[in-house]
Each structure stands twice: as structure tokens, then as C-alpha cells.
Short mmCIF file of C-alpha atoms in Angstrom, two decimals:
data_model
loop_
_atom_site.label_atom_id
_atom_site.label_comp_id
_atom_site.label_asym_id
_atom_site.label_seq_id
_atom_site.Cartn_x
_atom_site.Cartn_y
_atom_site.Cartn_z
CA UNK A 1 -93.81 91.33 -94.56
CA UNK A 2 -97.27 90.35 -96.52
CA UNK A 3 -98.49 93.53 -95.05
CA UNK A 4 -95.98 95.61 -96.28
CA UNK A 5 -96.27 93.87 -99.79
CA UNK A 6 -99.81 94.81 -100.02
CA UNK A 7 -99.19 98.02 -98.96
CA UNK A 8 -96.35 98.84 -101.73
CA UNK A 9 -98.97 97.52 -104.37
CA UNK A 10 -101.52 99.65 -103.15
CA UNK A 11 -99.55 102.70 -103.49
CA UNK A 12 -97.97 101.83 -106.61
CA UNK A 13 -101.68 101.61 -107.93
CA UNK A 14 -102.88 104.97 -106.62
CA UNK A 15 -99.43 106.63 -108.16
CA UNK A 16 -100.13 104.66 -111.32
CA UNK A 17 -103.68 106.30 -111.31
CA UNK A 18 -102.16 109.50 -110.46
CA UNK A 19 -99.89 109.26 -113.38
CA UNK A 20 -102.34 108.14 -115.78
CA UNK A 21 -104.90 111.32 -114.76
CA UNK A 22 -101.84 114.08 -114.86
CA UNK A 23 -101.10 112.50 -118.05
CA UNK A 24 -104.40 112.97 -119.88
CA UNK A 25 -104.58 116.63 -118.52
CA UNK A 26 -101.03 117.28 -120.44
CA UNK A 27 -102.37 115.51 -123.64
CA UNK A 28 -105.40 117.80 -123.60
CA UNK A 29 -103.61 120.87 -122.81
CA UNK A 30 -100.88 119.75 -125.39
CA UNK A 31 -103.61 119.55 -127.98
CA UNK A 32 -105.45 122.42 -127.68
CA UNK A 33 -102.04 124.48 -127.58
CA UNK A 34 -100.82 122.62 -130.70
CA UNK A 35 -104.62 123.28 -132.84
CA UNK A 36 -104.13 126.91 -131.78
CA UNK A 37 -100.31 126.58 -132.93
CA UNK A 38 -102.03 125.55 -136.34
CA UNK A 39 -104.44 127.26 -136.77
CA UNK A 40 -102.38 130.64 -136.20
CA UNK A 41 -99.68 129.47 -138.95
CA UNK A 42 -102.22 128.92 -141.62
CA UNK A 43 -103.71 132.56 -140.53
CA UNK A 44 -99.73 133.87 -140.82
CA UNK A 45 -99.54 132.93 -144.31
CA UNK A 46 -102.59 135.27 -145.36
CA UNK A 47 -102.07 138.34 -143.00
CA UNK A 48 -100.03 141.29 -143.46
CA UNK A 49 -98.43 144.17 -141.83
CA UNK A 50 -99.55 144.47 -138.30
CA UNK A 51 -101.61 141.78 -138.25
CA UNK A 52 -98.84 139.41 -139.26
CA UNK A 53 -96.51 140.94 -136.67
CA UNK A 54 -98.93 139.99 -134.01
CA UNK A 55 -99.61 136.61 -135.07
CA UNK A 56 -95.74 135.87 -135.26
CA UNK A 57 -95.96 137.04 -131.28
CA UNK A 58 -98.79 135.11 -130.66
CA UNK A 59 -97.01 131.50 -132.43
CA UNK A 60 -94.13 132.38 -130.45
CA UNK A 61 -96.15 132.73 -127.09
CA UNK A 62 -98.06 129.39 -128.14
CA UNK A 63 -94.65 127.68 -128.77
CA UNK A 64 -93.18 128.68 -125.47
CA UNK A 65 -96.33 127.40 -123.56
CA UNK A 66 -96.03 124.34 -125.01
CA UNK A 67 -92.58 123.99 -123.85
CA UNK A 68 -93.39 124.83 -120.63
CA UNK A 69 -96.46 122.42 -120.46
CA UNK A 70 -94.32 119.64 -121.86
CA UNK A 71 -90.92 120.40 -119.39
CA UNK A 72 -93.95 120.64 -116.66
CA UNK A 73 -94.98 117.32 -117.16
CA UNK A 74 -91.49 115.76 -117.33
CA UNK A 75 -90.76 117.27 -114.34
CA UNK A 76 -93.78 115.83 -112.79
CA UNK A 77 -93.20 112.66 -113.99
CA UNK A 78 -89.82 112.38 -112.62
CA UNK A 79 -90.57 113.73 -109.36
CA UNK A 80 -93.64 110.83 -109.23
CA UNK A 81 -91.23 108.05 -110.19
CA UNK A 82 -88.60 109.49 -107.31
CA UNK A 83 -91.60 110.08 -104.79
CA UNK A 84 -92.68 106.17 -105.43
CA UNK A 85 -89.31 104.93 -104.85
CA UNK A 86 -88.56 106.62 -101.63
CA UNK A 87 -91.98 105.52 -100.78
CA UNK A 88 -91.02 101.99 -100.95
CA UNK A 89 -87.55 102.04 -99.76
CA UNK A 90 -88.66 103.77 -96.39
CA UNK A 91 -91.61 100.96 -96.43
CA UNK A 92 -88.80 98.48 -96.92
CA UNK A 93 -86.60 100.08 -93.92
CA UNK A 94 -89.55 100.51 -91.28
CA UNK A 95 -90.76 96.48 -92.05
CA UNK A 96 -87.18 95.62 -91.68
CA UNK A 97 -86.42 97.84 -88.25
CA UNK A 98 -89.45 96.33 -86.76
CA UNK A 99 -88.34 93.00 -87.35
CA UNK A 100 -84.71 93.41 -86.19
CA UNK A 101 -86.04 95.05 -82.75
CA UNK A 102 -87.88 92.50 -82.13
CA UNK A 103 -85.14 89.97 -82.36
CA UNK A 104 -86.65 87.85 -85.21
CA UNK A 105 -85.20 86.53 -88.27
CA UNK A 106 -85.28 89.45 -91.16
CA UNK A 107 -83.88 87.62 -94.18
CA UNK A 108 -87.01 87.81 -95.90
CA UNK A 109 -87.21 91.74 -95.06
CA UNK A 110 -83.57 92.19 -95.96
CA UNK A 111 -83.97 90.61 -99.45
CA UNK A 112 -87.05 92.82 -100.17
CA UNK A 113 -85.13 96.17 -99.02
CA UNK A 114 -82.01 94.99 -101.33
CA UNK A 115 -84.55 94.41 -104.11
CA UNK A 116 -85.63 98.12 -103.88
CA UNK A 117 -82.37 99.61 -103.59
CA UNK A 118 -80.94 97.25 -106.50
CA UNK A 119 -83.89 98.58 -108.91
CA UNK A 120 -83.20 102.04 -108.22
CA UNK A 121 -79.70 101.83 -108.12
CA UNK A 122 -78.97 102.90 -104.45
CA UNK A 123 -75.74 101.59 -104.36
CA UNK A 124 -75.12 102.64 -100.61
CA UNK A 125 -78.36 100.97 -99.35
CA UNK A 126 -77.05 97.38 -101.20
CA UNK A 127 -73.82 97.62 -99.74
CA UNK A 128 -75.14 97.97 -96.31
CA UNK A 129 -77.54 95.05 -96.69
CA UNK A 130 -74.66 92.77 -98.00
CA UNK A 131 -72.56 93.87 -94.70
CA UNK A 132 -75.33 91.83 -92.76
CA UNK A 133 -73.92 88.38 -92.45
CA UNK A 134 -76.41 85.70 -93.81
CA UNK A 135 -76.64 83.57 -90.38
CA UNK A 136 -77.55 86.67 -88.69
CA UNK A 137 -80.55 87.61 -91.46
CA UNK A 138 -81.64 83.82 -90.87
CA UNK A 139 -82.06 83.47 -87.24
CA UNK A 140 -82.55 87.16 -86.00
CA UNK A 141 -79.73 89.35 -83.56
CA UNK A 142 -79.64 88.38 -80.11
CA UNK A 143 -81.61 90.91 -78.00
CA UNK A 144 -79.99 93.35 -75.14
CA UNK A 145 -81.83 91.18 -72.67
CA UNK A 146 -80.45 87.64 -74.27
CA UNK A 147 -76.57 89.56 -74.08
CA UNK A 148 -77.33 90.75 -70.61
CA UNK A 149 -78.21 86.93 -69.29
CA UNK A 150 -75.69 85.37 -71.50
CA UNK A 151 -72.92 87.72 -70.19
CA UNK A 152 -73.76 87.16 -66.54
CA UNK A 153 -73.08 82.98 -67.19
CA UNK A 154 -70.12 83.86 -69.03
CA UNK A 155 -68.77 86.15 -66.51
CA UNK A 156 -69.49 83.45 -63.92
CA UNK A 157 -67.21 81.07 -65.62
CA UNK A 158 -64.42 83.33 -66.77
CA UNK A 159 -64.24 84.07 -63.07
CA UNK A 160 -63.98 80.76 -61.90
CA UNK A 161 -60.81 80.43 -64.14
CA UNK A 162 -59.34 83.62 -64.04
CA UNK A 163 -56.32 82.69 -62.27
CA UNK A 164 -55.32 79.54 -64.21
CA UNK A 165 -52.98 79.45 -67.51
CA UNK A 166 -54.67 77.83 -70.38
CA UNK A 167 -52.64 74.49 -69.61
CA UNK A 168 -52.89 75.09 -65.80
CA UNK A 169 -53.15 71.61 -63.41
CA UNK A 170 -56.53 70.47 -61.66
CA UNK A 171 -55.29 71.71 -58.51
CA UNK A 172 -55.10 75.60 -60.37
CA UNK A 173 -58.76 74.87 -61.46
CA UNK A 174 -59.90 73.74 -58.29
CA UNK A 175 -57.77 77.33 -56.54
CA UNK A 176 -59.03 79.24 -59.08
CA UNK A 177 -62.93 78.43 -58.31
CA UNK A 178 -62.55 78.40 -54.94
CA UNK A 179 -60.94 82.15 -55.13
CA UNK A 180 -64.08 82.93 -57.42
CA UNK A 181 -66.49 81.98 -54.66
CA UNK A 182 -65.03 83.66 -51.27
CA UNK A 183 -64.41 87.28 -53.37
CA UNK A 184 -66.92 89.32 -54.89
CA UNK A 185 -67.11 91.06 -58.32
CA UNK A 186 -66.27 93.95 -59.26
CA UNK A 187 -68.36 96.81 -60.41
CA UNK A 188 -68.49 99.70 -62.20
CA UNK A 189 -66.07 101.86 -64.15
CA UNK A 190 -63.10 100.39 -61.77
CA UNK A 191 -59.39 100.98 -63.30
CA UNK A 192 -56.95 98.05 -63.87
CA UNK A 193 -55.78 95.43 -66.53
CA UNK A 194 -57.01 92.27 -64.38
CA UNK A 195 -59.84 90.09 -65.87
CA UNK A 196 -62.58 91.21 -63.22
CA UNK A 197 -61.61 94.93 -63.83
CA UNK A 198 -62.40 94.14 -67.69
CA UNK A 199 -65.12 92.00 -66.71
CA UNK A 200 -66.86 95.08 -64.25
CA UNK A 201 -66.26 97.29 -67.02
CA UNK A 202 -68.19 95.14 -69.91
CA UNK A 203 -70.86 94.78 -67.46
CA UNK A 204 -71.28 98.60 -66.88
CA UNK A 205 -71.70 99.49 -70.33
CA UNK A 206 -73.85 96.16 -71.08
CA UNK A 207 -76.41 97.07 -68.74
CA UNK A 208 -76.48 100.49 -70.59
CA UNK A 209 -76.89 99.14 -73.68
CA UNK A 210 -73.25 100.31 -75.05
CA UNK A 211 -73.15 97.13 -76.75
CA UNK A 212 -69.50 98.63 -78.88
CA UNK A 213 -67.55 99.70 -75.41
CA UNK A 214 -68.81 96.45 -74.13
CA UNK A 215 -67.44 94.52 -77.05
CA UNK A 216 -63.96 96.55 -76.95
CA UNK A 217 -63.30 96.10 -73.36
CA UNK A 218 -63.83 92.05 -73.19
CA UNK A 219 -61.34 92.36 -76.72
CA UNK A 220 -58.58 93.12 -74.12
CA UNK A 221 -58.93 89.97 -72.02
CA UNK A 222 -55.85 87.97 -73.06
CA UNK A 223 -56.96 85.86 -76.31
CA UNK A 224 -54.86 82.72 -75.67
CA UNK A 225 -56.00 82.51 -71.83
CA UNK A 226 -59.17 81.02 -70.70
CA UNK A 227 -60.79 84.28 -70.24
CA UNK A 228 -60.66 85.60 -73.41
CA UNK A 229 -61.64 81.84 -74.60
CA UNK A 230 -64.83 81.76 -73.32
CA UNK A 231 -65.83 85.24 -74.11
CA UNK A 232 -65.33 84.76 -77.72
CA UNK A 233 -68.72 83.13 -78.35
CA UNK A 234 -70.56 86.30 -76.81
CA UNK A 235 -68.04 88.64 -78.16
CA UNK A 236 -69.08 87.25 -81.83
CA UNK A 237 -72.91 87.20 -80.67
CA UNK A 238 -72.25 90.93 -79.80
CA UNK A 239 -70.66 91.60 -82.89
CA UNK A 240 -73.57 90.16 -84.68
CA UNK A 241 -75.91 92.33 -83.06
CA UNK A 242 -73.88 95.96 -83.91
CA UNK A 243 -73.05 94.74 -87.52
CA UNK A 244 -77.01 94.80 -87.92
CA UNK A 245 -77.38 98.28 -86.12
CA UNK A 246 -74.51 99.93 -88.24
CA UNK A 247 -76.02 98.72 -91.38
CA UNK A 248 -79.36 99.55 -90.45
CA UNK A 249 -78.51 102.98 -89.09
CA UNK A 250 -76.86 103.78 -92.38
CA UNK A 251 -79.59 102.60 -94.22
CA UNK A 252 -82.19 104.95 -91.86
CA UNK A 253 -79.65 107.61 -92.33
CA UNK A 254 -80.12 107.42 -96.79
CA UNK A 255 -83.74 107.25 -96.47
CA UNK A 256 -84.05 110.39 -94.29
CA UNK A 257 -82.04 112.00 -97.05
CA UNK A 258 -83.75 110.73 -99.71
CA UNK A 259 -87.10 111.89 -98.18
CA UNK A 260 -85.78 115.43 -97.49
CA UNK A 261 -85.00 115.94 -100.95
CA UNK A 262 -88.95 115.55 -102.17
CA UNK A 263 -89.61 118.71 -99.85
CA UNK A 264 -87.05 121.00 -101.37
#
């Protein structure tokens, strides 16, 4: 975050210096044309016939050039401001992307991105930033490696109680745990609505880092049975990552669109 702040400060200083240099050039050129315009108007009062017509044409040319210089200066100023905004937004987005990818807390980077977006009325980015839960920004998103390890543990626990009704007896728990130890878990995209098949498909997608599809499979588990209840915390953690990835993806797309406008 400190590195990003220093980079943005240097960029602002550079752009400020460039704007000042361009402004001085425009002022010098404008002063020259205005001086000649004043001179031509004075001479016009003393001119007659063909000479007067020539001076009228010359005055019109100078006024056109002055207008063009002022319009060019305005366009340049607007471009510089837009370029500065896009650079700041891009830098803030890249900083956020790096920290999210490292599964580190990113509340300061998220706040920095929001400040840039708010200052420039970039509503789409603000909305996406606000969609990220505060607790996720504070603690960071769980990595795919962490989620895979957590799923393996959750899967073992679910299989041990897969045959037990929520209010099942101790005997039912023992029999279900015994069944889990003597049977092999299903693997891959196997068909079926049983708990083992659902877990197999969820694992298949999770190992391929298709978190959305894995969550979709797990949400098919009965919510009021042990399997659904044991999967709740994992689903919540996975959704934290999905929401953050979705928000970051929209922001990255918006930044890319804004940056493409600079080359038009």
C-alpha cells in the first residue's frame, strides 16, 4: 500500500509538471495571437479599400487560431485529468489484485480503490467495492489450497454421518461411521443425488478451481440433515472468495474499458 501511494504521488507530480508546461505554452501562444489581433484591429481603422479587406481576413484568421488554441488546451487538460484518473484507478486495482491473490487482508487496498472511484464518480466500481463483505476484506479470502484441505476434512465428516437422520440415535451414528470406513468414496462426475455422489462432483470441480460449480453441488445437500449442516461453513468460506473474485473481475473489466478510451 505504501509503495502504491508513493507511485501515485510521483505520477501526480509528473502530471502536474506536464500540465504546467503545457499551460505556459498555451499562454505564450495565446498572448502572441492576441497581440497581433490587437495590432491588426488598430491598423484596420486606418485602412481603406483592398488593404482593409485583407486586414479583415487576417483578423478572422487570427480569431480562428485563437479559438483553436483554446479548444486544444481544453481538450488536453481534460485528457490529462482523465489519464491521471485511469492511472490511479488502475494502480489501485492492481494493488488490490495482488493482495487478494495472496489471500492477505486487503481492507486498506479496498478503501484506497474506493476513494479513487468516489473522487471521480465511478459508480460501477464503488458498487462492486461495497459488495465485498467487511470481514472478508479484514481477514483476506481463503486460498484454493486452504479450501481444498478444508473440503477434504468436511467430506470425511459428512461421510461419517451421511446415513444418520438429524435426530438419529447413537447406534445410527456408529453404523454410519462404520459404513464410511469400509466403503470407498465416489470420485469424478458420477451421477446420482446421494450424498457421496454430490461430494464426488463437488471435489471434481474444486480440484479444477471451479469454485462456483463446487458450491452449486454442495448446496444440493439436504439443509436440515447432518450433511447440509456440516457443509455450511465451507460453503460460506467459498462464497466469500466467489463474491470477492466477482467484484474484482467487474472492477478489472471497468478499468480495462476506461483505459481503452485513452487510445481512441
